[in-house]
Coordinates of C-alpha atoms and ligand atoms in Angstrom, one line a residue:
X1 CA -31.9 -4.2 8.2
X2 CA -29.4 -3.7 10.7
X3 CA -28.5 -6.8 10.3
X4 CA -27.5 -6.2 6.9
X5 CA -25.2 -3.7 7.4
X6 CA -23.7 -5.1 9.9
X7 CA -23.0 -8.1 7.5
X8 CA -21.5 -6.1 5.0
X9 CA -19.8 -3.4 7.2
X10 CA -18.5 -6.0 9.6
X11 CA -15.1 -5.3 8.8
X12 CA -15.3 -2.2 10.0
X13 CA -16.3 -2.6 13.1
X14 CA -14.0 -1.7 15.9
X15 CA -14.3 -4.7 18.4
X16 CA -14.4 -2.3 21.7
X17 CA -16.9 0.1 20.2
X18 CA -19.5 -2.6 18.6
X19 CA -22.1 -2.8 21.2
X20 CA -24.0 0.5 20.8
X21 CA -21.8 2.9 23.3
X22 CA -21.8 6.6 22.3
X23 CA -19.7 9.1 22.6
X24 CA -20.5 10.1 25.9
X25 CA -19.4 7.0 26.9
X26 CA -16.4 7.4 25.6
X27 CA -14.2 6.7 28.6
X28 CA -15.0 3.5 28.6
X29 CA -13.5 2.9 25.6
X30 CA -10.6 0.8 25.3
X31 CA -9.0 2.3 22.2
X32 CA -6.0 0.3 22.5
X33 CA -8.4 -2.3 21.4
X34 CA -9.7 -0.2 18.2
X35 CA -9.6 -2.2 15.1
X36 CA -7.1 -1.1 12.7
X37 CA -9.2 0.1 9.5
X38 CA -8.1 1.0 5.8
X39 CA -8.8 4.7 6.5
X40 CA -7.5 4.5 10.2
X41 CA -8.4 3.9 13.6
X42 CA -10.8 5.7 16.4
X43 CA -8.3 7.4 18.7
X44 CA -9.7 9.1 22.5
X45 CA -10.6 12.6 20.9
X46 CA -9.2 14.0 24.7
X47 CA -5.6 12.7 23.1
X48 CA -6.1 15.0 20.0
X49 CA -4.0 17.9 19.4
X50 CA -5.9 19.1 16.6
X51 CA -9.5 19.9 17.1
X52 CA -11.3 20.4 13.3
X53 CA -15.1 21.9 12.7
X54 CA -16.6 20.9 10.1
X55 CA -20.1 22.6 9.2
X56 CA -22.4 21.2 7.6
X57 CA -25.3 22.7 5.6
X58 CA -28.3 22.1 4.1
X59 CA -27.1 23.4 0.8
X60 CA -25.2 19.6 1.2
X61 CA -21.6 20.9 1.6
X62 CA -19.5 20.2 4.5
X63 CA -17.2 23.6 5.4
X64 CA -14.1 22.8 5.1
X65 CA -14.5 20.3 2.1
X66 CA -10.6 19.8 2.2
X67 CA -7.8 19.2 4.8
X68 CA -4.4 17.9 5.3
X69 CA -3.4 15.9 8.6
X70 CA -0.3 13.9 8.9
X71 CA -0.1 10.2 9.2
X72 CA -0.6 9.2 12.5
X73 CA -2.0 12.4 13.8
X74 CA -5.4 12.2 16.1
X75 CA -7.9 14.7 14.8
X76 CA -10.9 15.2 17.0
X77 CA -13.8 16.4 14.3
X78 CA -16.6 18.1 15.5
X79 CA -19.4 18.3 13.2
X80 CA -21.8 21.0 13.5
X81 CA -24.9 20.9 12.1
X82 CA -26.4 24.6 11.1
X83 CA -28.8 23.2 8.7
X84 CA -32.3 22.7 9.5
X85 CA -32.2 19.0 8.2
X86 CA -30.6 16.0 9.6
X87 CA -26.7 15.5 8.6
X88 CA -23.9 13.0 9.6
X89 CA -20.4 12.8 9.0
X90 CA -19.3 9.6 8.1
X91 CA -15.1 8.9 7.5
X92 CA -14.4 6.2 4.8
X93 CA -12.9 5.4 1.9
X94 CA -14.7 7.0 -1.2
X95 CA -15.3 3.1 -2.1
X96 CA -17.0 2.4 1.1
X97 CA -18.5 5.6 1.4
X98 CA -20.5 5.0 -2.6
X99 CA -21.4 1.4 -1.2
X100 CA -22.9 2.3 2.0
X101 CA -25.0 5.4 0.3
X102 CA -26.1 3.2 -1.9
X103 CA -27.5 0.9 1.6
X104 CA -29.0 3.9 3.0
X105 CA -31.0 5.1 -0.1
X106 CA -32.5 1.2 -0.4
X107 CA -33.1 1.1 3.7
X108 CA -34.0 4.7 4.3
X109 CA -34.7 3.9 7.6
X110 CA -31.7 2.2 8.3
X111 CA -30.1 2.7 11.8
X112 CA -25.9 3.1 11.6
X113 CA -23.8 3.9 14.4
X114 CA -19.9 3.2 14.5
X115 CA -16.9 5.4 15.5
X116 CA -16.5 6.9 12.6
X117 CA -19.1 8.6 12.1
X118 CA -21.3 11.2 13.8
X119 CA -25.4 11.7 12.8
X120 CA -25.7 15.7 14.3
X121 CA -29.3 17.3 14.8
X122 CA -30.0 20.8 13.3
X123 CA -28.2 22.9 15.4
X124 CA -26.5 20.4 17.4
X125 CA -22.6 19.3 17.4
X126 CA -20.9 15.6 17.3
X127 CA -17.8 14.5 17.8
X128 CA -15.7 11.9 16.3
X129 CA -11.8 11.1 17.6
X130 CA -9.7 9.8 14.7
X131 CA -6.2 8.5 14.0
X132 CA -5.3 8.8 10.2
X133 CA -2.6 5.7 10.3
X134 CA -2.7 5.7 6.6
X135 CA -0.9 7.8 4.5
X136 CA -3.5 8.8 1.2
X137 CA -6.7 10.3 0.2
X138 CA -9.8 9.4 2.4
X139 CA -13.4 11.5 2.5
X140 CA -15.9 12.1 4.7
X141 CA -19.5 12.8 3.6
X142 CA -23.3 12.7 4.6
X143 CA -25.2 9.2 3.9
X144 CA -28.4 10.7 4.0
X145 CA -30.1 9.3 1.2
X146 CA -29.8 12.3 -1.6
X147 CA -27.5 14.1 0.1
X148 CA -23.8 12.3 -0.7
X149 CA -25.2 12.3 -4.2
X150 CA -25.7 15.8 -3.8
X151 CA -21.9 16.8 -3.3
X152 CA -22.2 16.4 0.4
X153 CA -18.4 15.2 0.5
X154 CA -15.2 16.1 1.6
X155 CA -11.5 15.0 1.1
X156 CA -8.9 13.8 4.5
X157 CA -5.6 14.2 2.7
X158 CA -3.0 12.5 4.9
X159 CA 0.6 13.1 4.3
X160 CA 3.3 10.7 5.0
Ligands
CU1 CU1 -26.5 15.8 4.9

């Protein structure tokens, strides 16, 4: 099933960051290497200047469900769960974000890791370094079956 995803979410995949290592391997990240993406790039979150939380609930809202960030910019987001459930944050397009819902609720079991996006345990923070190199309107949500459909979703507007 991995397989799969990987298939359809090959695109996606920066090159450096492919092979399973997690954020606390981060330093041995090449960035420069990171595949450039529709929604942006991952970017060292040690290089951000911008730090955003993001909570996440089990009432399936992420807090803030809105922000701005200039094109270009490095945000490091740290997610923090303070649900008792399992959340993730997971950066996309609102297209690819629909399409890859739909993948989890048909593979429930389904294992996805990539830089951009964080799974966080109850109670427990991630983080994910990102460079917005687009200027639009992007979104993050939770993929856990139910809970995108839910309203778990928020908006990355990135200004010019
Ligand atoms: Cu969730």
């Amino acid at each position: 099933m991995k397989r799969l995803l990987l298939a359809i979410a090959v695109a996606y995949v920066p090159v450096a960051m492919a092979h399973g290592e997690k954020p606390g391997a981060a330093s041995a990240v090449d960035y420069s290497k990171a595949e450039e993406l529709p929604f942006g790039r991952a970017a060292d979150p040690r290089q951000a200047k911008r730090t955003v939380r993001v909570e996440m609930s089990d009432q399936m809202r992420f807090a803030p469900a809105e922000l701005t960030v200039k094109r270009g910019e490095i945000v490091r987001f740290v997610p923090v769960n303070k649900g008792k459930l399992l959340h993730e944050m997971v950066l996309g397009s609102m297209d690819e974000l629909k399409k890859h819902a739909e993948l989890m609720k048909k593979y429930p079991g389904m294992e996805h890791d990539e830089p951009y996006m964080a799974h966080v345990a109850p109670g427990k923070a991630g983080e994910i370094g990102w460079q917005f190199t687009q200027a639009g309107e992007f979104f993050y949500g939770c993929l856990i079956p139910g809970h995108f459909e839910a309203g778990m979703v928020g908006k990355v507007r990135v200004v010019p």
